mmCIF file of C-alpha atoms in Angstrom:
data_model
loop_
_atom_site.group_PDB
_atom_site.id
_atom_site.type_symbol
_atom_site.label_atom_id
_atom_site.label_comp_id
_atom_site.label_asym_id
_atom_site.label_seq_id
_atom_site.Cartn_x
_atom_site.Cartn_y
_atom_site.Cartn_z
ATOM 1 C CA UNK A 30 0.000 0.000 0.000
ATOM 2 C CA UNK A 31 1.140 3.543 -0.643
ATOM 3 C CA UNK A 32 -0.319 6.934 0.127
ATOM 4 C CA UNK A 33 -1.988 8.707 -2.799
ATOM 5 C CA UNK A 34 -0.370 11.881 -1.475
ATOM 6 C CA UNK A 35 3.408 12.225 -1.713
ATOM 7 C CA UNK A 36 4.752 13.850 1.455
ATOM 8 C CA UNK A 37 8.134 15.252 2.401
ATOM 9 C CA UNK A 38 9.552 15.386 -1.128
ATOM 10 C CA UNK A 39 8.560 18.871 -2.292
ATOM 11 C CA UNK A 40 12.195 19.979 -2.568
ATOM 12 C CA UNK A 41 13.205 16.992 -4.681
ATOM 13 C CA UNK A 42 10.156 17.328 -6.941
ATOM 14 C CA UNK A 43 10.966 20.996 -7.405
ATOM 15 C CA UNK A 44 14.572 20.190 -8.340
ATOM 16 C CA UNK A 45 13.425 17.613 -10.903
ATOM 17 C CA UNK A 46 10.848 20.001 -12.354
ATOM 18 C CA UNK A 47 13.480 22.726 -12.681
ATOM 19 C CA UNK A 48 15.815 20.312 -14.472
ATOM 20 C CA UNK A 49 13.019 19.446 -16.916
ATOM 21 C CA UNK A 50 12.391 23.147 -17.491
ATOM 22 C CA UNK A 51 16.111 23.642 -18.171
ATOM 23 C CA UNK A 52 16.016 20.822 -20.715
ATOM 24 C CA UNK A 53 13.057 22.554 -22.352
ATOM 25 C CA UNK A 54 15.218 25.675 -22.664
ATOM 26 C CA UNK A 55 17.745 23.654 -24.677
ATOM 27 C CA UNK A 56 20.113 23.154 -21.742
ATOM 28 C CA UNK A 57 21.263 19.542 -21.299
ATOM 29 C CA UNK A 58 20.293 18.073 -17.923
ATOM 30 C CA UNK A 59 20.803 14.752 -16.145
ATOM 31 C CA UNK A 60 19.842 13.972 -12.542
ATOM 32 C CA UNK A 61 21.339 11.005 -10.680
ATOM 33 C CA UNK A 62 18.984 10.040 -7.853
ATOM 34 C CA UNK A 63 20.659 8.030 -5.110
ATOM 35 C CA UNK A 64 19.294 6.609 -1.895
ATOM 36 C CA UNK A 65 19.152 3.476 0.199
ATOM 37 C CA UNK A 66 16.804 0.619 -0.637
ATOM 38 C CA UNK A 67 13.178 1.413 0.196
ATOM 39 C CA UNK A 68 13.732 5.124 0.803
ATOM 40 C CA UNK A 69 11.225 6.125 -1.892
ATOM 41 C CA UNK A 70 13.156 6.672 -5.135
ATOM 42 C CA UNK A 71 10.620 4.859 -7.311
ATOM 43 C CA UNK A 72 7.709 6.607 -5.587
ATOM 44 C CA UNK A 73 9.322 9.999 -6.187
ATOM 45 C CA UNK A 74 10.015 9.271 -9.845
ATOM 46 C CA UNK A 75 6.514 7.879 -10.397
ATOM 47 C CA UNK A 76 5.034 11.097 -9.013
ATOM 48 C CA UNK A 77 7.365 13.209 -11.151
ATOM 49 C CA UNK A 78 6.499 11.141 -14.240
ATOM 50 C CA UNK A 79 2.770 11.648 -13.622
ATOM 51 C CA UNK A 80 3.209 15.401 -13.227
ATOM 52 C CA UNK A 81 5.394 15.555 -16.333
ATOM 53 C CA UNK A 82 2.902 13.648 -18.474
ATOM 54 C CA UNK A 83 0.188 16.039 -17.331
ATOM 55 C CA UNK A 84 2.318 18.934 -18.590
ATOM 56 C CA UNK A 85 2.716 17.388 -22.054
ATOM 57 C CA UNK A 86 6.072 15.628 -21.599
ATOM 58 C CA UNK A 87 6.676 12.242 -23.187
ATOM 59 C CA UNK A 88 7.857 9.918 -20.421
ATOM 60 C CA UNK A 89 9.991 6.904 -21.296
ATOM 61 C CA UNK A 90 10.904 4.606 -18.427
ATOM 62 C CA UNK A 91 12.825 1.382 -18.014
ATOM 63 C CA UNK A 92 14.480 -0.463 -15.158
ATOM 64 C CA UNK A 93 17.543 -2.646 -14.767
ATOM 65 C CA UNK A 94 16.998 -6.202 -13.531
ATOM 66 C CA UNK A 95 18.758 -8.157 -10.814
ATOM 67 C CA UNK A 96 19.955 -11.133 -12.841
ATOM 68 C CA UNK A 97 23.398 -11.874 -11.479
ATOM 69 C CA UNK A 98 26.666 -10.020 -12.055
ATOM 70 C CA UNK A 99 26.194 -9.736 -15.829
ATOM 71 C CA UNK A 100 22.617 -8.462 -15.743
ATOM 72 C CA UNK A 101 20.434 -8.395 -18.844
ATOM 73 C CA UNK A 102 21.961 -6.414 -21.732
ATOM 74 C CA UNK A 103 20.138 -3.156 -22.483
ATOM 75 C CA UNK A 104 17.143 -4.166 -20.313
ATOM 76 C CA UNK A 105 15.863 -0.614 -19.567
ATOM 77 C CA UNK A 106 16.275 0.500 -23.177
ATOM 78 C CA UNK A 107 14.424 -2.571 -24.416
ATOM 79 C CA UNK A 108 11.559 -1.571 -22.091
ATOM 80 C CA UNK A 109 11.652 1.976 -23.491
ATOM 81 C CA UNK A 110 11.511 0.687 -27.068
ATOM 82 C CA UNK A 111 8.649 -1.655 -26.208
ATOM 83 C CA UNK A 112 6.735 1.298 -24.778
ATOM 84 C CA UNK A 113 7.359 3.330 -27.938
ATOM 85 C CA UNK A 114 6.221 0.463 -30.162
ATOM 86 C CA UNK A 115 2.981 0.196 -28.155
ATOM 87 C CA UNK A 116 2.441 3.927 -28.622
ATOM 88 C CA UNK A 117 3.671 4.540 -32.187
ATOM 89 C CA UNK A 118 3.892 1.075 -33.713
ATOM 90 C CA UNK A 119 7.088 -0.402 -35.122
ATOM 91 C CA UNK A 120 6.554 1.494 -38.379
ATOM 92 C CA UNK A 121 6.083 4.743 -36.479
ATOM 93 C CA UNK A 122 9.367 4.236 -34.649
ATOM 94 C CA UNK A 123 11.098 3.379 -37.945
ATOM 95 C CA UNK A 124 9.807 6.636 -39.455
ATOM 96 C CA UNK A 125 11.838 8.550 -36.866
ATOM 97 C CA UNK A 126 15.116 7.041 -38.089
ATOM 98 C CA UNK A 127 17.040 7.912 -41.275
ATOM 99 C CA UNK A 128 15.869 5.626 -44.054
ATOM 100 C CA UNK A 129 13.685 3.755 -41.578
ATOM 101 C CA UNK A 130 16.738 1.689 -40.601
ATOM 102 C CA UNK A 131 15.885 -0.390 -37.524
ATOM 103 C CA UNK A 132 18.003 -3.505 -38.004
ATOM 104 C CA UNK A 133 20.197 -2.563 -35.048
ATOM 105 C CA UNK A 134 17.112 -2.013 -32.876
ATOM 106 C CA UNK A 135 16.056 -5.529 -33.871
ATOM 107 C CA UNK A 136 18.784 -6.733 -31.518
ATOM 108 C CA UNK A 137 16.577 -5.451 -28.706
ATOM 109 C CA UNK A 138 13.047 -6.136 -29.989
ATOM 110 C CA UNK A 139 11.833 -8.735 -32.533
ATOM 111 C CA UNK A 140 9.156 -6.300 -33.745
ATOM 112 C CA UNK A 141 11.873 -4.655 -35.861
ATOM 113 C CA UNK A 142 12.561 -7.768 -37.922
ATOM 114 C CA UNK A 143 15.796 -9.658 -38.370
ATOM 115 C CA UNK A 144 18.856 -8.193 -36.654
ATOM 116 C CA UNK A 145 21.678 -6.980 -38.861
ATOM 117 C CA UNK A 146 24.496 -9.465 -39.333
ATOM 118 C CA UNK A 147 27.380 -8.044 -37.330
ATOM 119 C CA UNK A 148 30.737 -8.459 -39.051
ATOM 120 C CA UNK A 149 32.284 -6.168 -36.467
ATOM 121 C CA UNK A 150 30.717 -6.209 -32.985
ATOM 122 C CA UNK A 151 32.131 -2.793 -32.076
ATOM 123 C CA UNK A 152 30.776 -1.177 -35.223
ATOM 124 C CA UNK A 153 27.346 -2.773 -34.719
ATOM 125 C CA UNK A 154 27.237 -1.479 -31.152
ATOM 126 C CA UNK A 155 28.187 2.008 -32.297
ATOM 127 C CA UNK A 156 25.352 1.980 -34.847
ATOM 128 C CA UNK A 157 22.895 0.868 -32.149
ATOM 129 C CA UNK A 158 24.006 3.678 -29.844
ATOM 130 C CA UNK A 159 23.610 6.222 -32.659
ATOM 131 C CA UNK A 160 20.130 4.943 -33.496
ATOM 132 C CA UNK A 161 18.985 5.338 -29.884
ATOM 133 C CA UNK A 162 20.466 8.854 -29.815
ATOM 134 C CA UNK A 163 18.708 9.832 -33.054
ATOM 135 C CA UNK A 164 15.436 8.311 -31.836
ATOM 136 C CA UNK A 165 15.479 10.421 -28.664
ATOM 137 C CA UNK A 166 16.488 13.499 -30.661
ATOM 138 C CA UNK A 167 13.545 13.065 -33.038
ATOM 139 C CA UNK A 168 11.080 12.503 -30.205
ATOM 140 C CA UNK A 169 12.297 15.621 -28.399
ATOM 141 C CA UNK A 170 11.601 17.749 -31.472
ATOM 142 C CA UNK A 171 7.847 17.408 -30.965
ATOM 143 C CA UNK A 172 7.645 17.528 -27.138
ATOM 144 C CA UNK A 173 9.942 17.441 -24.098
ATOM 145 C CA UNK A 174 11.152 13.938 -23.262
ATOM 146 C CA UNK A 175 11.814 12.523 -19.794
ATOM 147 C CA UNK A 176 13.953 9.362 -19.869
ATOM 148 C CA UNK A 177 13.938 7.484 -16.545
ATOM 149 C CA UNK A 178 16.366 4.608 -15.943
ATOM 150 C CA UNK A 179 15.783 2.932 -12.588
ATOM 151 C CA UNK A 180 17.970 0.628 -10.470
ATOM 152 C CA UNK A 181 21.212 1.420 -12.270
ATOM 153 C CA UNK A 182 23.103 -0.496 -9.561
ATOM 154 C CA UNK A 183 21.922 -3.627 -11.419
ATOM 155 C CA UNK A 184 22.863 -2.349 -14.869
ATOM 156 C CA UNK A 185 25.023 -4.553 -17.074
ATOM 157 C CA UNK A 186 28.039 -3.130 -18.879
ATOM 158 C CA UNK A 187 26.146 -2.578 -22.160
ATOM 159 C CA UNK A 188 23.471 -0.534 -20.387
ATOM 160 C CA UNK A 189 26.071 1.521 -18.528
ATOM 161 C CA UNK A 190 27.948 2.209 -21.766
ATOM 162 C CA UNK A 191 24.818 3.291 -23.653
ATOM 163 C CA UNK A 192 23.713 5.476 -20.759
ATOM 164 C CA UNK A 193 27.138 7.147 -20.613
ATOM 165 C CA UNK A 194 27.048 7.664 -24.395
ATOM 166 C CA UNK A 195 23.653 9.392 -24.256
ATOM 167 C CA UNK A 196 24.619 11.644 -21.353
ATOM 168 C CA UNK A 197 27.940 12.646 -22.924
ATOM 169 C CA UNK A 198 26.120 13.545 -26.158
ATOM 170 C CA UNK A 199 23.191 15.240 -24.476
ATOM 171 C CA UNK A 200 24.112 18.656 -25.852
ATOM 172 C CA UNK A 201 22.716 17.418 -29.170
ATOM 173 C CA UNK A 202 19.413 16.441 -27.528
ATOM 174 C CA UNK A 203 17.417 19.592 -26.914
ATOM 175 C CA UNK A 204 14.389 18.989 -24.710
ATOM 176 C CA UNK A 205 15.598 15.772 -23.051
ATOM 177 C CA UNK A 206 15.958 15.193 -19.306
ATOM 178 C CA UNK A 207 17.660 11.966 -18.207
ATOM 179 C CA UNK A 208 16.996 10.729 -14.664
ATOM 180 C CA UNK A 209 18.876 7.718 -13.302
ATOM 181 C CA UNK A 210 18.180 6.095 -9.932
ATOM 182 C CA UNK A 211 20.428 3.762 -7.961
ATOM 183 C CA UNK A 212 20.830 2.311 -4.481
ATOM 184 C CA UNK A 213 23.685 4.189 -2.878
ATOM 185 C CA UNK A 214 23.897 1.705 -0.002
ATOM 186 C CA UNK A 215 24.784 -1.109 -2.430
ATOM 187 C CA UNK A 216 27.758 0.619 -4.034
ATOM 188 C CA UNK A 217 30.642 -1.212 -2.405
ATOM 189 C CA UNK A 218 34.183 -0.151 -3.264
ATOM 190 C CA UNK A 219 34.460 -2.406 -6.327
ATOM 191 C CA UNK A 220 30.903 -1.915 -7.620
ATOM 192 C CA UNK A 221 30.976 -1.387 -11.422
ATOM 193 C CA UNK A 222 28.636 1.617 -11.229
ATOM 194 C CA UNK A 223 31.108 3.621 -9.137
ATOM 195 C CA UNK A 224 33.500 4.494 -12.018
ATOM 196 C CA UNK A 225 30.568 5.604 -14.179
ATOM 197 C CA UNK A 226 29.176 7.881 -11.467
ATOM 198 C CA UNK A 227 32.640 9.393 -10.953
ATOM 199 C CA UNK A 228 32.923 9.975 -14.699
ATOM 200 C CA UNK A 229 29.482 11.552 -14.942
ATOM 201 C CA UNK A 230 30.225 13.844 -11.992
ATOM 202 C CA UNK A 231 32.762 15.613 -14.223
ATOM 203 C CA UNK A 232 30.074 16.589 -16.765
ATOM 204 C CA UNK A 233 28.713 20.103 -16.235
ATOM 205 C CA UNK A 234 25.033 19.288 -16.741
ATOM 206 C CA UNK A 235 24.948 16.222 -14.466
ATOM 207 C CA UNK A 236 23.677 16.695 -10.905
ATOM 208 C CA UNK A 237 23.329 14.284 -8.016
ATOM 209 C CA UNK A 238 20.207 14.220 -5.868
ATOM 210 C CA UNK A 239 20.562 12.150 -2.708
ATOM 211 C CA UNK A 240 17.191 11.093 -1.284
ATOM 212 C CA UNK A 241 17.270 11.006 2.533
ATOM 213 C CA UNK A 242 14.934 9.098 4.823
ATOM 214 C CA UNK A 243 11.742 10.890 5.792
ATOM 215 C CA UNK A 244 11.817 12.525 9.204
ATOM 216 C CA UNK A 245 9.086 11.798 11.660
#
């Protein structure tokens, strides 16, 4: 059970709303939301997503899965694509890409047909990353876009790499806010997310938002 009224998070909601407004003014913005397990990260982001949809923002959300040390490759981005296909159809998503090329996206969803035959794995991955970037860019041309990636502490290497690629290239994505949540209490010294967070901290438009426990 959860309360229909969100309490004690006005400051965090305000910070997220301001970041979305900044993205709408063509300023790149990424918020990294950290907090211990059960502190209310998902509840906060669900409330923010609802408010954002009500204001005309397209919300795309996906979560990482706890499936061992390797995780599930690109799990949150597969969820985002599935959501877009439900909304626009596979053909509608293809229309947003140059030449309707979706064979790299077919690696994530069968709705896009047969995956391209990869002669060079690195080159194929680069094409996939570019297609996701272009897709978000095209979507943001018609309305602001909020991309939420939850539970990044469970992200596999492919997901971390794609996320880093999008954030580094966010200057080309006017109207996009990226929000990433993670459990800060699970980041032991050798956790693979730690180097990524340290790298992202050096980017001007990336901010951390630590979610504390509610006071009595």
